[in-house]
Amino acid sequence: MEFEIIINNYPLKVSKGDTILTAARKNGIKIPVLCNWPELSPTGACRLCVVEIKGTPDLVPACSTPVSEGMIIQTHSLKVIKARKNLVSLLLANHPEDCLYCAQNGSCELQDIANSLNIRERYFTDKYKDQKTDRTDPSMILDMTKCILCGRCVRICKEIAKVSALEFIGRGKNMKVEPVFKKGLYYSPCIHCGKCIVACPTAAISEKSVLNQISEKIDSSDTLCSISLSPSTIAWFSANYNIKKYEDTKAFLVAALIHVGFKTVNTNSFGIEVFISEETKKVQTRLDDFKIPYIITDCPAAKTFIKNHVPDLKQFLCKIYTPQYITGTNIKKQSEANTIHTAVAPCVSLKHAAANDYLDSNSKPTCDFVISSLELDKLLRSYGISLPYANKEIASTFSAYDTSSGALFETKGGISETILRNLFAINNENQKTPKKIFDNRSDKDFMEYEFQLNNKTYKIASINGTDCLLENKEVILNSNYLFIEFRSCKHACISGCGNSLKNDFDLWKKLKKVISDYDDANHNSNVSQNQFIKGLYKENKNEDLI
Amino acid sequence: MTKLKQEIIQRLNTEPLSDKFYGLSKLNITIPHIYCEISSSSIIAGIKDSIQEIKKYFTELDIEYKLFEVSCKGAYHYQPSISIQMPGMNAISFKNVYYNEVTNLLDSVLNNMLPMNKSLILAQYFHPDLSSWSDVPDIEDLDFFRLQNRKLLKYNGIIQANSIESYLEYGGYRAFAKILNKKTPLDVCKELEKSGLRGRGGGGFKTGEKWKLALNNPSSKKYFICNADESDFSSKSGILLIESNPHMLIEGVLIGAYAINASDVIIYINNNHKLAIERLEKALEETLEYGLCGEDIFKSAINIRISIHKGLGAYVCGEETALISSIEGKRAIPKAKPPYPSEVGLFGYPTIVNNSETIFNSVLVFRDGVDNFKQSGTYLSYGTKLYTINGNADFPGIIEMDMGKTVNDILKIVSLPENYNSIKAVHLGGPTGVFIHPDNFNNQITYDNLSKGSLWFGSGSFVILNENNCIIDITKYYLDFLNKESCGKCIPCREGTQQLLEIIKRITEKPDSNIRHDSLIRFKGLLQLKEISEVMQQTSLCGLGKNAPESVLSSLEFFDEEYEDHIFEKNCKAGVCTDLKEYVIIVDACVGCGICAKRCPTDAIIGCAKTSHFIIQDKCIKCGICLDACKFDAIKVN
Amino acid sequence: MEKYLKDLKSEIDRSEILPILIDYQEKFGFLNYDFISALSERANLPAGNIYGIASFYPQFNFSPKAKYNIKLCSGISCHLKNIKELKAEIFKHTKLNSNGFSSDGKYSFEFVNCLGACAQGPVMKINDKHYINLTKMDIIKIFHELE
Ligand SMILES: Cc1cc2nc3c(=O)[nH]c(=O)nc-3n(C[C@H](O)[C@H](O)[C@H](O)COP(=O)(O)O)c2cc1C
Ligand code: FES
Ligand code: FES
């Protein structure tokens, strides 16, 4: 049902059930928010979205008030703006004044709002919260002095990630966000999916940065530096620097990184493609008997989630390492002992995985450093480099023959898509591989696909999001899927917190576009066509590459 | 069992209420009857010890007697209080009967004589057919009781809280029986609407209207919740009512549940009120046994299950949405309204939350009739209201007054005339209440500001402040309370109370000598107080944040001279804000006797014997002990 | 604790958690993390949720109290009766640290909201015993007895 309301003196048509905030947004009116988050139900905690409604003496939160017929709303009257200004000033009273040194500097929502409200002095003063920074975790830092208690992280961890690693503790002035039982984050049930990093409007939750150490290693004469780029990182650079073609970006980046001082520049596509080949082999063995479920995932967060939170499914989990690990080991195997390998990943879970592999195995680390796409961008900028770069280079040996499967793999449904392509290629070598078997452009969290192979009907499923897994647990256990793809994030790797610190749907769309264009243009779109990997397998007499 | 039920139905429908009421005085008793008033506060005051002493007394002398545990009159200053009726005599009430008074008291009373210690005598319950005690006033003539309008408290001090029979004797469950027999839920709602009863929990919403909303909701499952949280601590009226008459609460919730077609009733009560919980549990057992609640009540095919949910004291838990979250097993965080609980409440079902006092009043409406109910109170605020008198009152306790009375009316009851002039202000309404200046003592206390200047009673807490109290200190006290008790969810409430508190603290503390223009900064603080208050009122999520600045604002409005005093003169007239002062030892006058160092509770004074001592200011808590201790006037206050 | 758990139902509804926590604290004097973890399994909830609920109430403590747990009422009535001096006196006798425990671990101290005897304030409670109409001399006497 539609009816009319008046916002800022203009009559607008709105539909019933909308909140004032959504109605305003649909009509291009920007109301500042700090606690609202698109995937979560409104809580009305920050009160920044307050608006004036004719007839009510108090201000009303736009995010949790539904529109009703005949409302007359002022979203930016003096009264409202004054209230917002005071609210932000109150928040800033105990907020550390270290914006310049802050991880979120420039992308901080609080900074942004304070700036747009023209707050130019510290109006109220208060002691800073005395909370220790939690550095127990190798990949994430909790600096709760910067926390403004909007509750996004708590809600996202509870409602979307279904992990509840973070929780509100205490009440009143003593309220804070903390991992359970006051032990550090490392000892909490956290799966390191990084959703909270994206959700946090300030830098209360952030990734641990290792950029300075990398710069030092590059400069040192004792070490050889190698780097591998994740395909979504390359896509990220394409999208952000407006370079149309994926391959161009790749070549620019390779050249730029060699300029910076890296001896070898590979892409993680290598590891991914090995991963795909291995898993295809595994799926091939299941073609006759696929009664018990088989869950394929490359996502370390997804693996941790199943291991710690859904123990019933643990036995069905694939045993393979992460692509990042595969790339790392192979590079280390083939290079000199003093090689320092850096992986660029779109997600904090890979940072954590690298550190954890190291902690677990006690051996030399496979990836000495893991940085995010955003960090790589910073690194390049610190060397004065921006894309497009003057030169282009071909990537080093491991990645010179990349197929587009590697990139496709990192999008939603990518695991299924690439494995199926490979499976088809292996089984009916004559038949041309059908493109886009699996509609990975669909936006559903739970997707099924049915297909014929060797006159038999098979079904696979793709599950995106930890909450989706829990919802469909019974389905997984009861229906016979050839395999199940699972990732912890709804929009797969490209939406990782290493790519953007916001819920940036537009960016993800762009990344998807870059990758699918690349895939369309590239006819090498099947793993089995990667000559280098074929060669490696031959060399290793078809033994596993990992 | 069924026979018992039949019998009760009969009783409830036929037995008329006796129209004359003589309190504890009863005809036809043959042995001494002792009535001990037991309530949570009288227990602390020592009634249990007195009871033990009484029992010992009687067993030693081997005299037959009967001991009853009755409810508390609500007069804290009389505790521990017992009443005695000797055969043929009026019942007589005694106050402050500590255990060491018991023997003497009984010695005299058992011989039909008044005790030597005349200060123990309170009053007698006058009965025309019994002989009365000479020189003992009738209890109804005591100012403390005469000036009240005790409707809910009528049977306090008389009724036995732990017995359903006692409640039935005084007309209990008749209202519910009448409703069950003759009235549809809609009738009940309409009648309540007509009575004009409004919620006593603070919101002042019309109870009848609220019930009707829920009744009209077609949902198959509904909840009726009694809000007996009372974590406000400065108001204890609801708990006193429950402790004295748990059955009346149960009757009330039964009526409420019937009126909205709810099959589940939850009584939410703070776990700190142990006695109330204990008595409620006992009462529930009895009602179940008598078939007054549970399945198929009196063959009416109506099921009402009543359960008690224990919460832990937190002020926000009183807020209805927070209360609901708490019952659901979540953190007690208020939710945004709308949707109101009457649409989406407990577990998503329509829910009515009522204050316990409201529920007690609803029983009155149906027991005595609408017209009777409307006789007390004023226009749009009918009925009576309980006030908890605290602070520098001469007669602290819980009193019941008609709505629309003035502060002066209450002060007449609880304050001696000679102390009248020293009253500086009254703080009304609990932590989110207001300060009232003596100029406004003649304004009516009612719901919302119906007429200009009328006062709002809030939780009914009534704190009397005199010249020894500092308004700013009390503002700080309440802010600190709210700051701690706020749920912490929304910014204006969490950061606002914190900021208000900081500013007020700054005013009550010694100025930082490093900051020049200190008075100016403090003065700027005053302006900020108003600004923050405005934001909090406009944008807070729940009533706590919206009303938190009331104390600040009212103190700023009426007691601005105290602020000026603190800010510019750095002086607290009441002598409470000791942090404004600085104690120093005058070197020349100090002989080094060391008395002050010995007495200092924080070891803030150092020095060798026979040499001048020194006060470490960081350790000093400004208690003033040293000032009193020094015989040489060597300590001065800056 | 194990016995307590044994007596508990194997499946716990969410709304029963707070009463159970209250009961446990009353029996054992404090909540421990193991109990919360065990409870979370029964209730099929993340331990964090239950910890969040428990920490909402300052009345819950996660470590045992000292042998003598002193509660001084800071309700409005008692506040008006100048409990500052009493507090100073108590601090003097018990030598409390900033965390509310005395250095010998014998005493712990906390402020509580109204203990329920406002007319007889100031009120103090040591373990289960109430002391009313307190003066400084009373406190000296009480601690003398406790020593
Ligand atoms: C901070 C806060 C504390 C409250 N505390 C109580 C309380 O202790 N007891 C109570 O009955 N109502 C309390 N209320 C009011 C309730 O939210 C609610 O309005 C009331 O229970 C409705 O009952 P009534 O209609 O009978 O007044 C409180 C409200 C707020 C905002
Ligand atoms: S966005 Fe509406 S309250 Fe925070
Ligand atoms: S204020 Fe101390 S007992 Fe109530």
JSON list of C-alpha atoms and ligand atoms in Angstrom, two decimals, chain A residues 21 32-36 43-50 61-64, ligand 2:
[
{"chain": "A", "resi": 21, "resn": "LEU", "atom": "CA", "xyz": [14.88, 6.01, 7.26]},
{"chain": "A", "resi": 32, "resn": "PRO", "atom": "CA", "xyz": [23.19, 10.02, 9.44]},
{"chain": "A", "resi": 33, "resn": "VAL", "atom": "CA", "xyz": [23.27, 6.66, 11.19]},
{"chain": "A", "resi": 34, "resn": "LEU", "atom": "CA", "xyz": [25.78, 4.90, 13.39]},
{"chain": "A", "resi": 35, "resn": "CYS", "atom": "CA", "xyz": [24.00, 1.83, 14.63]},
{"chain": "A", "resi": 36, "resn": "ASN", "atom": "CA", "xyz": [21.80, 0.95, 11.70]},
{"chain": "A", "resi": 43, "resn": "THR", "atom": "CA", "xyz": [17.93, -1.25, 17.54]},
{"chain": "A", "resi": 44, "resn": "GLY", "atom": "CA", "xyz": [17.74, 2.50, 17.92]},
{"chain": "A", "resi": 45, "resn": "ALA", "atom": "CA", "xyz": [20.89, 2.75, 19.99]},
{"chain": "A", "resi": 46, "resn": "CYS", "atom": "CA", "xyz": [22.76, 5.69, 18.55]},
{"chain": "A", "resi": 47, "resn": "ARG", "atom": "CA", "xyz": [19.86, 8.12, 18.21]},
{"chain": "A", "resi": 48, "resn": "LEU", "atom": "CA", "xyz": [21.69, 10.00, 15.47]},
{"chain": "A", "resi": 49, "resn": "CYS", "atom": "CA", "xyz": [18.93, 9.31, 13.02]},
{"chain": "A", "resi": 50, "resn": "VAL", "atom": "CA", "xyz": [16.42, 11.31, 15.03]},
{"chain": "A", "resi": 61, "resn": "PRO", "atom": "CA", "xyz": [14.48, 7.76, 15.61]},
{"chain": "A", "resi": 62, "resn": "ALA", "atom": "CA", "xyz": [13.99, 7.36, 11.87]},
{"chain": "A", "resi": 63, "resn": "CYS", "atom": "CA", "xyz": [15.51, 3.90, 11.74]},
{"chain": "A", "resi": 64, "resn": "SER", "atom": "CA", "xyz": [12.94, 2.24, 13.93]},
{"chain": "D", "resi": 2, "resn": "FES", "atom": "S1", "xyz": [20.50, 4.57, 13.31]},
{"chain": "D", "resi": 2, "resn": "FES", "atom": "FE1", "xyz": [18.66, 4.99, 14.27]},
{"chain": "D", "resi": 2, "resn": "FES", "atom": "S2", "xyz": [19.27, 4.97, 16.31]},
{"chain": "D", "resi": 2, "resn": "FES", "atom": "FE2", "xyz": [21.14, 4.53, 15.35]}
]
